[in-house]
Amino acid sequence: MEKKVELNLDTYLTTKIIRIRSDEEIEALHEAGTIIKNGGLVAFPTETVYGIGANALDPKAVNKIYLAKGRPSDNPLIMHISNIEMLAAYVEEIKPSAKKLIEAFWPGPLTLVFNKSSIVPDCITGGLDTVAIRMPKHPIARKIIEFAGVPVAAPSANLSGKSSPTRGKHVIEDLTGRVDMIIDGGKATLGLESTVLDVSGDELVILRPGSITQSMIEAVVGNVRYDDHLKNKDATPKAPGMKYKHYAPKGNLQVISGNNDQEVIDFINERSLHLKAMHKKVGVIVPSHVHSQMIADIVKDIGEHDNSAQIGSNLFKILREMDELNIDEIFSFEFKGDELMISIMNRLNKAAGHQIIYLGEDKHGKD
Ligand code: TXA
Ligand code: MG
């Protein structure tokens, strides 16, 4: 399928859209790799979210990513590699702790920030002395990088300000006419972007939480801390990308934190009634077991309350659906439990612009 659309950019591209379901469709993957090698842009699935890939060593190609996404160019990109041998050329050194982490978690959803070697172009790092590198696990992503024969710079394949795409459909919506090729490989299973871990200094620091959690990392290398901004939203994040207000749905999203389910259900229902009376369209994001108790216009079941993998995989999809449905006011349950929920709440709280309503013992929603 080929689609042409007009852009706000001066030019627009013809985007070839190919739907594949395995890495055995060599011809398409070879074509994708060749486009990247020759300076073009290809959107493809990874196990975390979809990425827009360009030849990381070609500043002109990398610049096209910023244009396609409408993204500020001071925000550095992750270099994706398809095998460990590619790593050494782009980093100053691989410390023993980094080596252990690579053995434990690559290929997979862990991005490591190293001191960069001189051949990494500034356009990748936004002028920093460090470079973020990841080896994805998704077989389609790996084959495309292999065929490209170069490291592939790939931010999430959403337009700037929209949530990261976790389904081929999302990428087609955002990037048709803006990239040369879209490989629709179905669902990006994890649904949250990779954990970003800084291994460039003496201390190991989590800059962005993801599916590889603090305790998983600590089990391999000992003490690891979270970057200050992850505990105090007013601190400046070390990963430049974390400072932007990402993932914000069009509607006003608020997270409701209570002591028990009933308190949260009552609060949201009361607000929903009030807002509906004012002709506002209300959407709610809830765990499966309370779905039938909600009275909002749109009730989105995000998964079982204790299944963080399922909740992580559905979050961005549901935020996009709220946009499609033109919801004015969105309420979400807070999700608690295992460590992956910390990464989920990081994304959800950001999408809400940190509007979190804490229901006190006696308040019963009357704040
Ligand atoms: O799962 C993922 O990581 C996806 C897929 C496509 O691989 N990619 C992704 O890329 O989420 P992006 O560009 O949306 O996010 C990259 C994050 C940003 O927060 C950026 O600031 C940070 O990594 N980052 C990149 N290079 C960095 C560096 N040298 N130092 C600190 N943070 C860096
Ligand atoms: Mg992103």
Tab-separated table of N, CA and C and ligand atoms in Angstrom, residues 49 69 71 75 155-158 162 164 193 208 246-247, ligand 2:
chain	number	residue	atom	x	y	z
A	49	VAL	N	8.408	-0.045	22.009
A	49	VAL	CA	7.461	0.761	21.227
A	49	VAL	C	8.033	0.821	19.803
A	69	LYS	N	9.240	14.108	13.097
A	69	LYS	CA	8.543	14.064	14.388
A	69	LYS	C	8.086	15.431	14.859
A	71	ARG	N	10.262	17.354	16.380
A	71	ARG	CA	10.879	17.246	17.701
A	71	ARG	C	12.048	18.200	17.828
A	75	ASN	N	17.261	17.178	21.762
A	75	ASN	CA	16.882	15.947	22.467
A	75	ASN	C	17.635	14.770	21.853
A	155	PRO	N	14.213	7.250	17.651
A	155	PRO	CA	13.317	7.666	18.730
A	155	PRO	C	11.973	6.975	18.538
A	156	SER	N	11.111	7.079	19.521
A	156	SER	CA	9.770	6.522	19.379
A	156	SER	C	9.090	7.166	18.167
A	157	ALA	N	8.261	6.363	17.458
A	157	ALA	CA	7.760	6.774	16.144
A	157	ALA	C	6.448	7.556	16.222
A	158	ASN	N	6.336	8.418	17.217
A	158	ASN	CA	5.152	9.266	17.347
A	158	ASN	C	5.496	10.689	16.927
A	162	LYS	N	2.703	13.392	21.165
A	162	LYS	CA	1.744	12.280	21.212
A	162	LYS	C	2.373	11.093	21.923
A	164	SER	N	3.827	7.382	22.728
A	164	SER	CA	4.628	6.473	21.915
A	164	SER	C	3.729	5.415	21.276
A	193	GLU	N	8.576	2.495	26.790
A	193	GLU	CA	9.916	2.662	26.240
A	193	GLU	C	10.946	2.043	27.172
A	208	ARG	N	15.422	6.874	33.025
A	208	ARG	CA	14.019	6.652	32.640
A	208	ARG	C	13.660	5.230	33.057
A	246	HIS	N	5.579	14.887	27.484
A	246	HIS	CA	5.236	13.882	26.473
A	246	HIS	C	3.825	13.383	26.691
A	247	TYR	N	3.388	12.545	25.813
A	247	TYR	CA	2.272	11.630	26.065
A	247	TYR	C	0.994	12.293	26.526
B	2	MG	MG	9.766	9.253	22.779
